[in-house]
mmCIF file of C-alpha atoms (C1' of nucleotides) in Angstrom:
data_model
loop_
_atom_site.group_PDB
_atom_site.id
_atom_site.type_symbol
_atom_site.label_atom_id
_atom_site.label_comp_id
_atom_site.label_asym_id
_atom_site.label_seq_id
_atom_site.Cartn_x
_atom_site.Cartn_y
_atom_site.Cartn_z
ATOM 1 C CA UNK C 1 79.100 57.622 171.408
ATOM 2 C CA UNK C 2 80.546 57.204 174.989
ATOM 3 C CA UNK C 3 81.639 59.891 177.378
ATOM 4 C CA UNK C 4 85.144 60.245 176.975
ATOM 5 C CA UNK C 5 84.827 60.200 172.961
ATOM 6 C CA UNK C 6 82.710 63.259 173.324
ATOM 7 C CA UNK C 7 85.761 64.993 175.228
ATOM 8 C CA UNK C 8 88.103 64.422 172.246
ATOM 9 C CA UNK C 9 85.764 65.753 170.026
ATOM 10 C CA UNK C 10 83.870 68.781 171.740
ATOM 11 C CA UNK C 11 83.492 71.345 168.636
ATOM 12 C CA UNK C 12 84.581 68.685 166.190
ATOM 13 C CA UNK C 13 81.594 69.718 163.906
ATOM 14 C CA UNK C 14 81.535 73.643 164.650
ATOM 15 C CA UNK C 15 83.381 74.368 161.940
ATOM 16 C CA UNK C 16 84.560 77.447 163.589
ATOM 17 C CA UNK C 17 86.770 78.345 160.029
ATOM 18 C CA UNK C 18 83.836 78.413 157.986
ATOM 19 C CA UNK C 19 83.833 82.448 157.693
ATOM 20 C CA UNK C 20 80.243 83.842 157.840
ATOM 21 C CA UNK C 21 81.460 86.591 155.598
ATOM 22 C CA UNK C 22 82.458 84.069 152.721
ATOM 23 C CA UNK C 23 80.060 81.288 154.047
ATOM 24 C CA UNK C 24 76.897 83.439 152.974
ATOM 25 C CA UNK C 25 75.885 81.575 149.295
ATOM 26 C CA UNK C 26 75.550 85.278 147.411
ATOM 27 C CA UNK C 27 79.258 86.357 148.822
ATOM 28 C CA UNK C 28 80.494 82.525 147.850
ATOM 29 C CA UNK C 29 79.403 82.639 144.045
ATOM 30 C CA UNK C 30 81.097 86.130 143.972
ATOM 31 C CA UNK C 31 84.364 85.207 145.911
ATOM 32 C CA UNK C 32 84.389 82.028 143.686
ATOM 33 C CA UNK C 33 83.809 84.046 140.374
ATOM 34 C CA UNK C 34 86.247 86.647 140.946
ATOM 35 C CA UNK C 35 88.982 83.235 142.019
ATOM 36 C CA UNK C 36 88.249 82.417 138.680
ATOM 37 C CA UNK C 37 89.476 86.198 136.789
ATOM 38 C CA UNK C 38 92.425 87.390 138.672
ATOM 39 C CA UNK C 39 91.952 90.798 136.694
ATOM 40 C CA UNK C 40 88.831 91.495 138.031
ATOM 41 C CA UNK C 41 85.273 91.336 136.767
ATOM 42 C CA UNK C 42 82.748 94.144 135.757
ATOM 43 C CA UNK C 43 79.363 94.547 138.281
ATOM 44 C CA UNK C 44 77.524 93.126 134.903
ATOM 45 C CA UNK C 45 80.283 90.355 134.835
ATOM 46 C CA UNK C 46 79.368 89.680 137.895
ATOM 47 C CA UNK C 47 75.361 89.691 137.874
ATOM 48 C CA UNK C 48 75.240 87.201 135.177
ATOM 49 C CA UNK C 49 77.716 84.676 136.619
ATOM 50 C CA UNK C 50 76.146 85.406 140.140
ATOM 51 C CA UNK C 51 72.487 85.567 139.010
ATOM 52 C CA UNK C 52 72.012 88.217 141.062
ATOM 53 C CA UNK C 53 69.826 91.219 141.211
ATOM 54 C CA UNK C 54 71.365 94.928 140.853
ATOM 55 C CA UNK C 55 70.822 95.952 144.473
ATOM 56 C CA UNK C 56 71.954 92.471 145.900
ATOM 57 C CA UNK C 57 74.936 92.338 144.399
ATOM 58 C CA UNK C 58 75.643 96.347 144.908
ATOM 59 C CA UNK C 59 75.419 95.621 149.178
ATOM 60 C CA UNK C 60 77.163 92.045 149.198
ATOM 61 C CA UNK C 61 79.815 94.311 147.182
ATOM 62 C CA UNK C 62 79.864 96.874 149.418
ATOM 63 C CA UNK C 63 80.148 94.118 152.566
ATOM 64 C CA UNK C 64 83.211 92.047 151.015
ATOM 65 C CA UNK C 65 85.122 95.884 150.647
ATOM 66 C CA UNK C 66 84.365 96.656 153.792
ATOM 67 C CA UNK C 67 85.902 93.380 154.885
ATOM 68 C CA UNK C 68 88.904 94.196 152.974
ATOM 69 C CA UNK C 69 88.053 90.929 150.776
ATOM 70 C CA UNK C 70 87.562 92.620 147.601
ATOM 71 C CA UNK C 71 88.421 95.871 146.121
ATOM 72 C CA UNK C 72 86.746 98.014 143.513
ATOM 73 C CA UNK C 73 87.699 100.437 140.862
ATOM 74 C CA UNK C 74 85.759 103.068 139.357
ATOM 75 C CA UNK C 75 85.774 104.267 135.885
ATOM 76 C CA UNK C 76 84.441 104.640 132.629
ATOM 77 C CA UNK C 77 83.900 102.279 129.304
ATOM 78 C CA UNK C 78 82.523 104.417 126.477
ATOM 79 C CA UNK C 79 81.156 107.381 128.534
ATOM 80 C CA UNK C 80 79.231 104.904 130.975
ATOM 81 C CA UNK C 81 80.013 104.226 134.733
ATOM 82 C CA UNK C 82 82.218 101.265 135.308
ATOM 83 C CA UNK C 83 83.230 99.094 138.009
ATOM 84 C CA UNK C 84 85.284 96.512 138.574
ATOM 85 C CA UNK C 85 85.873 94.457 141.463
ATOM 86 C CA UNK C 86 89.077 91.995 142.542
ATOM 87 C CA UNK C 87 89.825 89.713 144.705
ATOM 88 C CA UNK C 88 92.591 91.458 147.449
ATOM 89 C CA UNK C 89 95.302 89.454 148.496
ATOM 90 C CA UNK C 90 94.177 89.120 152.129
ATOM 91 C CA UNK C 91 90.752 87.929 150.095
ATOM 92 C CA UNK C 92 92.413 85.296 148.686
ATOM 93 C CA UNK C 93 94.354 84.151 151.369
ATOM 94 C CA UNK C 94 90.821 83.755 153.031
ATOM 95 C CA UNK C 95 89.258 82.211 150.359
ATOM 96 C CA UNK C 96 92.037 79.892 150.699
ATOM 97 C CA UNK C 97 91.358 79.154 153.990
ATOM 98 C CA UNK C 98 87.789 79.055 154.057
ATOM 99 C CA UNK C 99 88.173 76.167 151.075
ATOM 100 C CA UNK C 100 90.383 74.158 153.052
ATOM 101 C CA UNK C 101 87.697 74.270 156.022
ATOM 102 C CA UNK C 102 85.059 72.931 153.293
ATOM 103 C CA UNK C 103 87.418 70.627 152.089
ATOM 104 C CA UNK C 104 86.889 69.044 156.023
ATOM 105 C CA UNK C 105 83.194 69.416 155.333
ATOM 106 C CA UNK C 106 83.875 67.131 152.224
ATOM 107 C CA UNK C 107 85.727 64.761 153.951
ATOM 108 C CA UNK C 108 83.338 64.103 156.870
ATOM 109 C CA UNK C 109 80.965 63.381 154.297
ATOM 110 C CA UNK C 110 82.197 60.691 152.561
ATOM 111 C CA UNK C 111 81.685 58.855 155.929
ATOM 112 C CA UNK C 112 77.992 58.740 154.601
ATOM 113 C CA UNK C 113 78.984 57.030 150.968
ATOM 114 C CA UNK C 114 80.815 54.012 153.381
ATOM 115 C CA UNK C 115 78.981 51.251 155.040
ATOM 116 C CA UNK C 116 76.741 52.422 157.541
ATOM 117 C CA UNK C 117 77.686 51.846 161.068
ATOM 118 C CA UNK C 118 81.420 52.565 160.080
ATOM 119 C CA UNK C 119 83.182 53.850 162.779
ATOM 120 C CA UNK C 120 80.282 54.840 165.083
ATOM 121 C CA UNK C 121 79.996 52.789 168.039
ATOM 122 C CA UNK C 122 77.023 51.394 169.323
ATOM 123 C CA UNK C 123 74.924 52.991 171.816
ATOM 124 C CA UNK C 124 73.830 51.471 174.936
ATOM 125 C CA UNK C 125 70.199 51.891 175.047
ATOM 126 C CA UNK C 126 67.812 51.679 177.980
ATOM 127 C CA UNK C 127 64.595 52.703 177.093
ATOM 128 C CA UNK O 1 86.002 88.185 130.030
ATOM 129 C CA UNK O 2 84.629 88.751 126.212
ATOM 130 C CA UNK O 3 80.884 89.008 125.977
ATOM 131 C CA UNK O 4 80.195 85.882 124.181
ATOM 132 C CA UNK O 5 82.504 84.047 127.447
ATOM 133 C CA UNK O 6 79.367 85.227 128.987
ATOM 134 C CA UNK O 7 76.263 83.798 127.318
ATOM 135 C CA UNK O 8 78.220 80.248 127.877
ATOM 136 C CA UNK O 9 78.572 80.869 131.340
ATOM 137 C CA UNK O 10 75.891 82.956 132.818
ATOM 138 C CA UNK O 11 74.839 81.435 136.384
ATOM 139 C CA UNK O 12 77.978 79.282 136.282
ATOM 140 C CA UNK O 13 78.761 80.341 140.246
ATOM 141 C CA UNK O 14 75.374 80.992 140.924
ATOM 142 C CA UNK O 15 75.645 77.877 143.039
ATOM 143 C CA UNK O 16 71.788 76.935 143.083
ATOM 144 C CA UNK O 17 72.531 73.551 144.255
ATOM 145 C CA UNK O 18 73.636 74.704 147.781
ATOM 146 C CA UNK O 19 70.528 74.181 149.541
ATOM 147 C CA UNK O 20 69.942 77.048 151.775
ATOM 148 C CA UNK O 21 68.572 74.689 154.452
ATOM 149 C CA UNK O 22 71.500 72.694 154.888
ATOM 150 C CA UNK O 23 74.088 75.644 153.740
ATOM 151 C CA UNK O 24 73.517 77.006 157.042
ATOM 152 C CA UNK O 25 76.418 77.213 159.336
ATOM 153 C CA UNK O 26 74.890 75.606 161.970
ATOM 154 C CA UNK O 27 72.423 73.100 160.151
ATOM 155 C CA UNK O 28 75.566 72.028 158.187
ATOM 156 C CA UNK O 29 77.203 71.049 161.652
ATOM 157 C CA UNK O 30 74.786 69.399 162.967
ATOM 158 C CA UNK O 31 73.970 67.353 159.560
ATOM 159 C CA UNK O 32 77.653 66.608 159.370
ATOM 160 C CA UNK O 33 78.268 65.430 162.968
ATOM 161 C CA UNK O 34 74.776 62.917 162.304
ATOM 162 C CA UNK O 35 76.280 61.429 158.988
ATOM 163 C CA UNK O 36 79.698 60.361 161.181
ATOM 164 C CA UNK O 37 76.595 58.533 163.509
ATOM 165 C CA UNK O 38 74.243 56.671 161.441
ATOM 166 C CA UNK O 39 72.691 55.657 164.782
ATOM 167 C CA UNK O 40 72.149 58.879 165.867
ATOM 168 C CA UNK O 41 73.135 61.463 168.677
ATOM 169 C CA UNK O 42 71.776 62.790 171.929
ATOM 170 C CA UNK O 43 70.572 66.243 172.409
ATOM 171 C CA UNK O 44 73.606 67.314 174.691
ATOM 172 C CA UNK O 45 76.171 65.133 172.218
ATOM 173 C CA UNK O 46 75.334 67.235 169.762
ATOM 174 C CA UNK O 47 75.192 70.808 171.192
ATOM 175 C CA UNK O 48 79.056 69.758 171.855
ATOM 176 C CA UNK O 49 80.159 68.201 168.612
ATOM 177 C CA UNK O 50 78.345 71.674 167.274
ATOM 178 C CA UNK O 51 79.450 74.279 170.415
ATOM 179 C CA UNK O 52 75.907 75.394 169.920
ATOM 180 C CA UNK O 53 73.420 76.593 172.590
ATOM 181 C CA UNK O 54 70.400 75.234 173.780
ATOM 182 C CA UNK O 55 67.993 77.091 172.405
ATOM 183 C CA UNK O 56 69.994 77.492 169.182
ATOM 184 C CA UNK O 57 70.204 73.692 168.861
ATOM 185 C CA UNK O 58 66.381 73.043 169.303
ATOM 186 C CA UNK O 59 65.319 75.250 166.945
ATOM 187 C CA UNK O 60 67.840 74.296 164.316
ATOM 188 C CA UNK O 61 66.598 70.587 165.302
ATOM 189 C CA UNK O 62 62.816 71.610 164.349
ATOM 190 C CA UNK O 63 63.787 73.080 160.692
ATOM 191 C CA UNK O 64 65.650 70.268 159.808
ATOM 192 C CA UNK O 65 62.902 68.274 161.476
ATOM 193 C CA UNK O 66 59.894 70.325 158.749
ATOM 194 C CA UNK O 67 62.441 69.952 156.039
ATOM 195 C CA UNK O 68 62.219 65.815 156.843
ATOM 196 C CA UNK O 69 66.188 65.986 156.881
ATOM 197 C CA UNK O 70 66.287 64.733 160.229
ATOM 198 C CA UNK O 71 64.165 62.659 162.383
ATOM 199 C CA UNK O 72 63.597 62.793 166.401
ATOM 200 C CA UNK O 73 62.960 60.002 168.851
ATOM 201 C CA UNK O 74 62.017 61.217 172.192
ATOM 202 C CA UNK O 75 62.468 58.933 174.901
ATOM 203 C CA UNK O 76 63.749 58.843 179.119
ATOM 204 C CA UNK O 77 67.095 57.524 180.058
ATOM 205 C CA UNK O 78 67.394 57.244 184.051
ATOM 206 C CA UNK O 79 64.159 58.929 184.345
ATOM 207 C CA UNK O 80 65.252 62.428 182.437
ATOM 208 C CA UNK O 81 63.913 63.016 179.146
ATOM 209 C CA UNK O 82 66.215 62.362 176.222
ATOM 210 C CA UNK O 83 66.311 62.910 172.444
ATOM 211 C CA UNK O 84 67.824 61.458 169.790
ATOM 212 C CA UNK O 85 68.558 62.638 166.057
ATOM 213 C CA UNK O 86 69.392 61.042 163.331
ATOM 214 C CA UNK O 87 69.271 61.573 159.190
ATOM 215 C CA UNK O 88 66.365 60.020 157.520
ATOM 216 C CA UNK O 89 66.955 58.625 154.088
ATOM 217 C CA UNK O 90 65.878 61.366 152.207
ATOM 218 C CA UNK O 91 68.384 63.681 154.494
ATOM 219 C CA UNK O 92 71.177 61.252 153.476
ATOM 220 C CA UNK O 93 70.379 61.704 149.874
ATOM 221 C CA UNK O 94 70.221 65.300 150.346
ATOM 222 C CA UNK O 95 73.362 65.992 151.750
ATOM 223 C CA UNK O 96 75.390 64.062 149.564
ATOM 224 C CA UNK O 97 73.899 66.179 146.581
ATOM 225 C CA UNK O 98 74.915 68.881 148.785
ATOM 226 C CA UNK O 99 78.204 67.838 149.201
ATOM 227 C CA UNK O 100 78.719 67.121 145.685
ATOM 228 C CA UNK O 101 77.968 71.241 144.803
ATOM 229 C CA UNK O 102 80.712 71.699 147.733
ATOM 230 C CA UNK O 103 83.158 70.027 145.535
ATOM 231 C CA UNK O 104 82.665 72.211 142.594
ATOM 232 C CA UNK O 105 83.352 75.187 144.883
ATOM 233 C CA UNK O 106 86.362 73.729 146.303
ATOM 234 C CA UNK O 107 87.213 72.480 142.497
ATOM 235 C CA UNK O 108 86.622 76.363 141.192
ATOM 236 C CA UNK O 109 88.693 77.338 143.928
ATOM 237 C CA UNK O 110 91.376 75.525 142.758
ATOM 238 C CA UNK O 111 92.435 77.813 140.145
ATOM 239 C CA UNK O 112 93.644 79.813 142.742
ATOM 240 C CA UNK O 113 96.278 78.033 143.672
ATOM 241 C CA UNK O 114 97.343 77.748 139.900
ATOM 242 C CA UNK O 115 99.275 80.631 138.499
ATOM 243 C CA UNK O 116 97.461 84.415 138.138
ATOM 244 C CA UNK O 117 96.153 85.087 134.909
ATOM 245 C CA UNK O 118 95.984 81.112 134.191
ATOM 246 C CA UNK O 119 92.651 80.264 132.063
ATOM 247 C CA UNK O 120 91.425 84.566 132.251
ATOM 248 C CA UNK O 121 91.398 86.354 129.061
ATOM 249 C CA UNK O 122 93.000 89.872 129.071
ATOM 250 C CA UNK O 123 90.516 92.754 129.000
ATOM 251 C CA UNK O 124 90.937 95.518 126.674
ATOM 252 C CA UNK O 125 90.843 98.807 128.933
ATOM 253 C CA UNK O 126 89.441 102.165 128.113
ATOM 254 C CA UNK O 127 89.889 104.548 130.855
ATOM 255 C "C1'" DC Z 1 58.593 67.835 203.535
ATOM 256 C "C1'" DT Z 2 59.178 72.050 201.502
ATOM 257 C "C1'" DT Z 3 62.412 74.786 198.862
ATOM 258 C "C1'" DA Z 4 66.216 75.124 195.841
ATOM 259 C "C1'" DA Z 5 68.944 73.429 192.210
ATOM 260 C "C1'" DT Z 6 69.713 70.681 188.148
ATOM 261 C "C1'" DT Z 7 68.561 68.631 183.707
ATOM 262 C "C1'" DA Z 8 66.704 68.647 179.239
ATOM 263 C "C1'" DC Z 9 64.822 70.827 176.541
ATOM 264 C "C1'" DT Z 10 61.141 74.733 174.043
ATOM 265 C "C1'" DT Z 11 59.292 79.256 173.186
ATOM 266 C "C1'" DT Z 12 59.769 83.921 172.151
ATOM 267 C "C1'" DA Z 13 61.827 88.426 171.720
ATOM 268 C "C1'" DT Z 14 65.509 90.649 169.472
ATOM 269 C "C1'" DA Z 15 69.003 91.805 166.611
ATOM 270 C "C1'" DC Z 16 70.809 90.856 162.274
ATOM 271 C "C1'" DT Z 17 70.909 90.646 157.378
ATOM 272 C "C1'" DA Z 18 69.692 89.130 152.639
ATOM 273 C "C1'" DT Z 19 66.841 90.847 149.148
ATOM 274 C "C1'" DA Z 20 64.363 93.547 145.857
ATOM 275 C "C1'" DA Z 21 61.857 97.758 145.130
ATOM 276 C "C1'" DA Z 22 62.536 102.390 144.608
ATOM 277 C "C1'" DG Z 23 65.737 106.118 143.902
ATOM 278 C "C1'" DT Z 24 69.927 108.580 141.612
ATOM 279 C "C1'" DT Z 25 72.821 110.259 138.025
ATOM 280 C "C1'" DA Z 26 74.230 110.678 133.490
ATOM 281 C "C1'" DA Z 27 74.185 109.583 128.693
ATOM 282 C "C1'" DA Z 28 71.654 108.497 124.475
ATOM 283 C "C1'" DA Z 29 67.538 108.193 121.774
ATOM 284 C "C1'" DA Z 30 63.121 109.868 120.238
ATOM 285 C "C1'" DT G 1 63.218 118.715 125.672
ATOM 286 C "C1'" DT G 2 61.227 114.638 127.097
ATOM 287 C "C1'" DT G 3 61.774 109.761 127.464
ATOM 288 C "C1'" DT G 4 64.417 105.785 127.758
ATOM 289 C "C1'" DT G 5 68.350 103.162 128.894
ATOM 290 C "C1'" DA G 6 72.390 102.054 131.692
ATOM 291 C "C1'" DA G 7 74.814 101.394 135.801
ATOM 292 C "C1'" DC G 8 74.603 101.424 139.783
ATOM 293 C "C1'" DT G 9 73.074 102.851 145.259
ATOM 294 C "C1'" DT G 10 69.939 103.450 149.024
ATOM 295 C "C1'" DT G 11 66.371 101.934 151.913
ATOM 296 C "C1'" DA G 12 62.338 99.364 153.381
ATOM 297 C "C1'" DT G 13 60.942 94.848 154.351
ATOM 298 C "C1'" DA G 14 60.743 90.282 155.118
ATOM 299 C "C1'" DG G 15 63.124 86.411 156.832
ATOM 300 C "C1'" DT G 16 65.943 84.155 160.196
ATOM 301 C "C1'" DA G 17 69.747 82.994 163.502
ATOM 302 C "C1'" DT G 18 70.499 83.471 168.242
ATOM 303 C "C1'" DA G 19 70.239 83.642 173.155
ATOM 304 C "C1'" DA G 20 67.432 84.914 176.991
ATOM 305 C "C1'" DA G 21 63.653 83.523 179.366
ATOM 306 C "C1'" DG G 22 60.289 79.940 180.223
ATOM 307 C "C1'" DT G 23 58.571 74.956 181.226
ATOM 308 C "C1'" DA G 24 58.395 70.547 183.304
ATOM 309 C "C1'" DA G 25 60.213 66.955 185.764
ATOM 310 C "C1'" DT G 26 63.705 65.084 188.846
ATOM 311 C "C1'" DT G 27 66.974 65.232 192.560
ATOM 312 C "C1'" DA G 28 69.367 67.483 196.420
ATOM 313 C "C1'" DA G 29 69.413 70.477 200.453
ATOM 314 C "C1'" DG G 30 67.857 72.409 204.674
#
DNA sequence: CTTAATTACTTTATACTATAAAGTTAAAAA
DNA sequence: TTTTTAACTTTATAGTATAAAGTAATTAAG
């Protein structure tokens, strides 16, 4: 890479989109689950499709409403404490967003399944 | 979601594939700036392509280093120390299994962008 | 020629945060 | 009436990302 290429590209690979909020794998698998059921799914709904614990899931909960990603509902099935949680529209919107930064992520890969040395120039070397 | 919907797809967005290593913010920057560069980049090229920080960069360098994603050559260039990174083999193979979980996310996400309710059985409510 | 500044990093102290263990509340079973 | 189960929530801890401070070597300044 020469000088003025870096100039063109400062921050090409920050990935500045890439939302810590929804980037964090726990948060992901939920966000992605709940993409999936546009009615919502139930905290058990969500612990088995998540494989997460009780407690993890609880705060990561807690942490997307507080974001304003996801909200919840609380009621009762057959005299037992229920919740269910739903994307918000400003989630999805994000989630939208934060796949089309992966979908960058994707792309810039598949430099790696071409022939190496494709596009890369070669560096001047003086050991 | 009915409970037998469940027992088919408990885990489904658990996501294990996405390596925690390289799901990093940061880590996945850097990885994805070296596999545009299958010759490598310089300390300083980096911290740009990545807007990281120097100290940020260096230890990010040294777990991808343990993890044998990435190897370093230290060397001088007009007498100042220098440091190049590139993916080893194993890295390469790494990522693109990583990259490959990516695309289920962004494929999951896809629904989405369908119609609501598309694919999502109705739940019978009891309030 | 001695001191200050720059370069190219590395080490470490801190602040953050993911996680599970322990705690809470209420219903159902024993 | 005591214990167990269910559905969570709270908190203590362990792990880790980050930047501030430190190191070493070169070059510039006075």
């Amino acid at each position: 890479m020469n000088p003025s290429d870096l100039e063109k590209t400062a921050g090409r690979y920050a990935y500045d989109g890439l939302d810590r909020i929804i980037h964090e794998k726990a948060r992901l698998s939920i966000i992605a689950s709940l993409a999936g059921y546009s009615e919502g799914l139930l905290f058990n709904e969500l612990k088995e499709l998540c494989s997460l614990t009780d407690g993890n899931l609880s705060r990561h909960l807690a942490i997307l409403q507080e974001a304003d990603l996801v909200q919840m509902w609380k009621g009762t099935r057959n005299k037992r404490p229920q919740t269910l949680a739903r994307l918000t529209e400003h989630g999805r919107r994000r989630f939208l967003e934060y796949v089309t930064r992966l979908e960058r992520v994707v792309a810039d890969a598949s430099q790696l399944t071409r022939q190496p040395e494709s596009g890369a120039t070669l560096r001047p070397r003086t050991a």
